[in-house]
């Protein structure tokens, strides 16, 4: 009895995967193959974009560090003491006399 049941099950599988069934469903198999190719392609594209995002993030961090370094250097060099040291070889000195305002005498006469 069990032997006959196994033969019937095997027979059904042979019927299911017959040449006619395969030919009838070729378009569906091609559709599945196309979906598999698109799925794999999408995975590769996502990996590529993630690598690109990570490399851009690293580059951004490097540029931020460079900006902070240069900005700190500019702040240091623009201090009054550093400026006076930098212009001293050119013969320039810090003025001890406070600045004064120039007034146009012709402009005050007309009013």
Coordinates of N, CA and C in Angstrom, one line a residue:
X1 N 0.8 -1.2 0.0 CA 0.0 0.0 0.0 C 0.9 1.3 0.0
X2 N 1.8 1.3 0.9 CA 2.7 2.5 1.0 C 3.5 2.6 -0.3
X3 N 3.9 1.5 -0.9 CA 4.7 1.5 -2.1 C 3.9 2.1 -3.2
X4 N 2.6 1.8 -3.3 CA 1.8 2.4 -4.4 C 1.6 3.9 -4.2
X5 N 1.5 4.3 -3.0 CA 1.4 5.7 -2.6 C 2.6 6.5 -3.1
X6 N 3.8 5.9 -2.8 CA 5.0 6.6 -3.3 C 5.1 6.7 -4.8
X7 N 4.7 5.7 -5.5 CA 4.7 5.7 -6.9 C 3.7 6.8 -7.4
X8 N 2.6 7.0 -6.8 CA 1.6 8.0 -7.2 C 2.2 9.4 -7.0
X9 N 2.9 9.6 -5.9 CA 3.5 10.9 -5.6 C 4.6 11.2 -6.6
X10 N 5.5 10.2 -6.9 CA 6.5 10.4 -7.9 C 5.9 10.7 -9.2
X11 N 4.9 10.0 -9.5 CA 4.2 10.2 -10.8 C 3.6 11.7 -10.9
X12 N 3.1 12.2 -9.8 CA 2.6 13.5 -9.8 C 3.7 14.5 -10.1
X13 N 4.9 14.3 -9.4 CA 6.0 15.3 -9.6 C 6.4 15.2 -11.1
X14 N 6.5 14.1 -11.7 CA 6.9 14.0 -13.1 C 5.9 14.7 -13.9
X15 N 4.6 14.6 -13.6 CA 3.6 15.3 -14.4 C 3.7 16.8 -14.2
X16 N 4.0 17.2 -13.0 CA 4.1 18.6 -12.7 C 5.2 19.3 -13.5
X17 N 6.4 18.6 -13.5 CA 7.5 19.2 -14.2 C 7.7 18.6 -15.6
X18 N 6.7 18.5 -16.3 CA 6.7 17.9 -17.7 C 7.2 19.0 -18.6
X19 N 7.6 18.5 -19.8 CA 8.1 19.4 -20.9 C 7.0 20.5 -21.2
X20 N 5.8 20.1 -21.3 CA 4.7 21.1 -21.6 C 4.6 22.1 -20.5
X21 N 4.7 21.7 -19.3 CA 4.5 22.7 -18.2 C 5.7 23.7 -18.2
X22 N 6.9 23.2 -18.5 CA 8.0 24.1 -18.6 C 7.9 25.1 -19.7
X23 N 7.5 24.6 -20.9 CA 7.3 25.5 -22.0 C 6.2 26.5 -21.8
X24 N 5.2 26.0 -21.1 CA 4.1 26.9 -20.8 C 4.5 28.1 -19.9
X25 N 5.4 27.8 -19.0 CA 5.8 28.8 -18.0 C 7.2 29.4 -18.3
X26 N 7.6 29.4 -19.5 CA 8.9 30.0 -19.8 C 8.9 31.5 -19.6
X27 N 7.9 32.1 -19.9 CA 7.8 33.6 -19.7 C 7.9 33.9 -18.2
X28 N 7.3 33.1 -17.4 CA 7.3 33.3 -15.9 C 8.7 33.1 -15.4
X29 N 9.4 32.1 -15.9 CA 10.8 31.8 -15.5 C 11.7 33.0 -16.0
X30 N 11.5 33.5 -17.1 CA 12.3 34.6 -17.6 C 12.0 35.9 -16.7
X31 N 10.7 36.0 -16.3 CA 10.4 37.1 -15.4 C 11.1 37.0 -14.1
X32 N 11.1 35.7 -13.5 CA 11.8 35.5 -12.3 C 13.3 35.7 -12.4
X33 N 13.9 35.3 -13.6 CA 15.3 35.6 -13.8 C 15.6 37.1 -13.9
X34 N 14.7 37.8 -14.5 CA 14.9 39.3 -14.6 C 14.8 39.9 -13.2
X35 N 13.9 39.5 -12.4 CA 13.8 40.0 -11.1 C 15.0 39.7 -10.3
X36 N 15.6 38.5 -10.5 CA 16.8 38.1 -9.8 C 18.0 39.0 -10.2
X37 N 18.1 39.3 -11.5 CA 19.1 40.2 -12.0 C 19.0 41.6 -11.4
X38 N 17.7 42.1 -11.4 CA 17.5 43.4 -10.9 C 17.8 43.4 -9.4
X39 N 17.4 42.4 -8.6 CA 17.7 42.3 -7.2 C 19.2 42.4 -6.9
X40 N 20.0 41.6 -7.7 CA 21.4 41.6 -7.5 C 22.0 42.9 -7.9
X41 N 21.5 43.5 -9.0 CA 22.0 44.8 -9.4 C 21.7 45.9 -8.4
X42 N 20.6 45.8 -7.8 CA 20.2 46.8 -6.7 C 21.1 46.6 -5.5
X43 N 21.4 45.4 -5.2 CA 22.4 45.2 -4.1 C 23.7 45.8 -4.3
X44 N 24.3 45.6 -5.5 CA 25.6 46.1 -5.9 C 25.5 47.6 -5.9
X45 N 24.4 48.2 -6.4 CA 24.3 49.7 -6.4 C 24.2 50.2 -5.0
X46 N 23.5 49.6 -4.1 CA 23.4 50.0 -2.8 C 24.8 50.0 -2.1
X47 N 25.6 48.9 -2.3 CA 26.9 48.8 -1.8 C 27.8 49.9 -2.3
X48 N 27.7 50.2 -3.6 CA 28.5 51.2 -4.2 C 28.2 52.6 -3.5
X49 N 26.9 52.8 -3.3 CA 26.4 54.1 -2.8 C 26.9 54.2 -1.3
X50 N 26.8 53.2 -0.6 CA 27.3 53.2 0.8 C 28.8 53.5 0.9
X51 N 29.6 52.8 0.0 CA 31.0 53.1 0.0 C 31.2 54.6 -0.4
X52 N 30.5 55.1 -1.3 CA 30.6 56.5 -1.7 C 30.3 57.5 -0.6
X53 N 29.2 57.2 0.1 CA 28.8 58.0 1.3 C 29.8 58.0 2.4
X54 N 30.4 56.8 2.6 CA 31.4 56.7 3.7 C 32.7 57.4 3.3
X55 N 33.1 57.3 2.0 CA 34.3 58.0 1.6 C 34.1 59.5 1.6
X56 N 32.9 60.0 1.3 CA 32.5 61.4 1.3 C 32.5 61.9 2.8
X57 N 32.0 61.1 3.7 CA 32.0 61.4 5.1 C 33.4 61.6 5.7
X58 N 34.3 60.6 5.3 CA 35.7 60.7 5.7 C 36.3 62.0 5.2
X59 N 36.1 62.3 3.9 CA 36.7 63.5 3.3 C 36.1 64.7 4.0
X60 N 34.9 64.7 4.3 CA 34.3 65.9 5.0 C 34.9 66.1 6.4
X61 N 35.2 65.0 7.1 CA 35.8 65.1 8.4 C 37.2 65.6 8.3
X62 N 38.0 65.2 7.3 CA 39.3 65.7 7.0 C 39.3 67.2 6.7
X63 N 38.3 67.6 5.9 CA 38.2 69.0 5.6 C 37.8 69.8 6.8
X64 N 37.0 69.3 7.7 CA 36.6 70.0 8.9 C 37.8 70.2 9.8
X65 N 38.7 69.1 9.9 CA 39.9 69.2 10.7 C 40.8 70.2 10.1
X66 N 40.9 70.2 8.8 CA 41.8 71.2 8.2 C 41.3 72.6 8.4
X67 N 40.0 72.8 8.3 CA 39.4 74.1 8.5 C 39.7 74.6 9.9
X68 N 39.5 73.7 10.9 CA 39.7 74.1 12.3 C 41.2 74.5 12.5
X69 N 42.1 73.7 11.9 CA 43.5 74.0 12.1 C 43.9 75.3 11.4
X70 N 43.4 75.6 10.2 CA 43.7 76.8 9.5 C 43.1 78.0 10.3
X71 N 41.9 77.8 10.7 CA 41.2 78.9 11.5 C 41.9 79.2 12.7
X72 N 42.4 78.2 13.5 CA 43.2 78.5 14.7 C 44.5 79.2 14.4
X73 N 45.1 78.8 13.3 CA 46.3 79.4 12.9 C 46.1 80.9 12.5
X74 N 45.0 81.2 11.8 CA 44.7 82.6 11.5 C 44.4 83.4 12.7
X75 N 43.7 82.8 13.7 CA 43.4 83.5 14.9 C 44.6 83.8 15.7
X76 N 45.6 82.9 15.7 CA 46.8 83.1 16.4 C 47.7 84.2 15.7
X77 N 47.7 84.1 14.4 CA 48.6 85.1 13.7 C 48.0 86.5 13.6
X78 N 46.7 86.6 13.8 CA 46.0 87.9 13.8 C 46.0 88.6 15.1
X79 N 46.6 88.0 16.2 CA 46.7 88.7 17.5 C 47.7 89.9 17.3
X80 N 47.5 90.9 18.1 CA 48.3 92.1 18.0 C 49.8 91.8 18.2
X81 N 50.1 91.0 19.2 CA 51.5 90.7 19.5 C 52.2 89.9 18.3
X82 N 51.4 89.0 17.7 CA 52.0 88.3 16.5 C 52.1 89.2 15.3
X83 N 51.2 90.1 15.1 CA 51.2 91.0 14.0 C 52.5 91.9 14.2
X84 N 52.7 92.4 15.4 CA 53.8 93.3 15.6 C 55.1 92.6 15.3
X85 N 55.2 91.3 15.7 CA 56.4 90.5 15.4 C 56.6 90.3 13.9
X86 N 55.5 90.1 13.2 CA 55.6 89.9 11.8 C 56.0 91.1 11.0
X87 N 55.6 92.3 11.4 CA 55.9 93.5 10.6 C 57.2 94.2 11.1
X88 N 57.7 93.7 12.2 CA 59.0 94.3 12.7 C 60.1 94.2 11.7
X89 N 60.3 93.1 11.0 CA 61.4 93.1 10.0 C 61.2 94.1 8.9
X90 N 60.0 94.6 8.6 CA 59.8 95.5 7.6 C 60.0 97.0 8.1
X91 N 60.3 97.1 9.3 CA 60.6 98.4 9.9 C 59.3 99.1 10.4
X92 N 58.3 98.4 10.5 CA 57.0 99.0 11.0 C 57.0 98.8 12.5
X93 N 56.4 99.8 13.2 CA 56.3 99.7 14.7 C 54.9 100.1 15.1
X94 N 54.5 99.7 16.3 CA 53.2 100.0 16.8 C 53.2 101.5 17.2
X95 N 52.2 102.2 16.9 CA 52.1 103.6 17.2 C 51.7 103.8 18.6
X96 N 52.5 104.7 19.3 CA 52.2 105.0 20.7 C 51.2 106.2 20.8
X97 N 51.0 106.9 19.7 CA 50.1 108.1 19.7 C 48.7 107.6 19.2
X98 N 47.7 108.0 19.9 CA 46.4 107.5 19.5 C 45.9 108.2 18.2
X99 N 45.1 107.6 17.5 CA 44.6 108.2 16.2 C 43.7 109.4 16.5
X100 N 43.7 110.3 15.5 CA 42.8 111.5 15.7 C 42.0 111.6 14.4
X101 N 40.9 112.4 14.5 CA 39.9 112.5 13.5 C 40.3 113.7 12.6
X102 N 40.3 113.5 11.3 CA 40.5 114.6 10.4 C 39.1 115.2 10.0
X103 N 39.1 116.6 10.1 CA 37.8 117.3 9.7 C 38.1 118.1 8.5
X104 N 37.1 118.1 7.6 CA 37.3 118.9 6.4 C 36.8 120.3 6.7
X105 N 37.7 121.3 6.6 CA 37.4 122.6 7.0 C 36.5 123.3 6.0
X106 N 36.6 122.9 4.7 CA 35.7 123.5 3.7 C 34.3 123.1 3.9
X107 N 34.1 121.9 4.3 CA 32.7 121.4 4.5 C 32.0 122.1 5.6
X108 N 32.8 122.4 6.7 CA 32.2 123.1 7.8 C 31.9 124.5 7.5
X109 N 32.6 125.2 6.6 CA 32.4 126.6 6.3 C 31.1 126.7 5.5
X110 N 30.8 125.8 4.6 CA 29.7 125.9 3.7 C 28.4 125.7 4.5
X111 N 28.4 125.0 5.6 CA 27.2 124.8 6.3 C 26.9 125.9 7.2

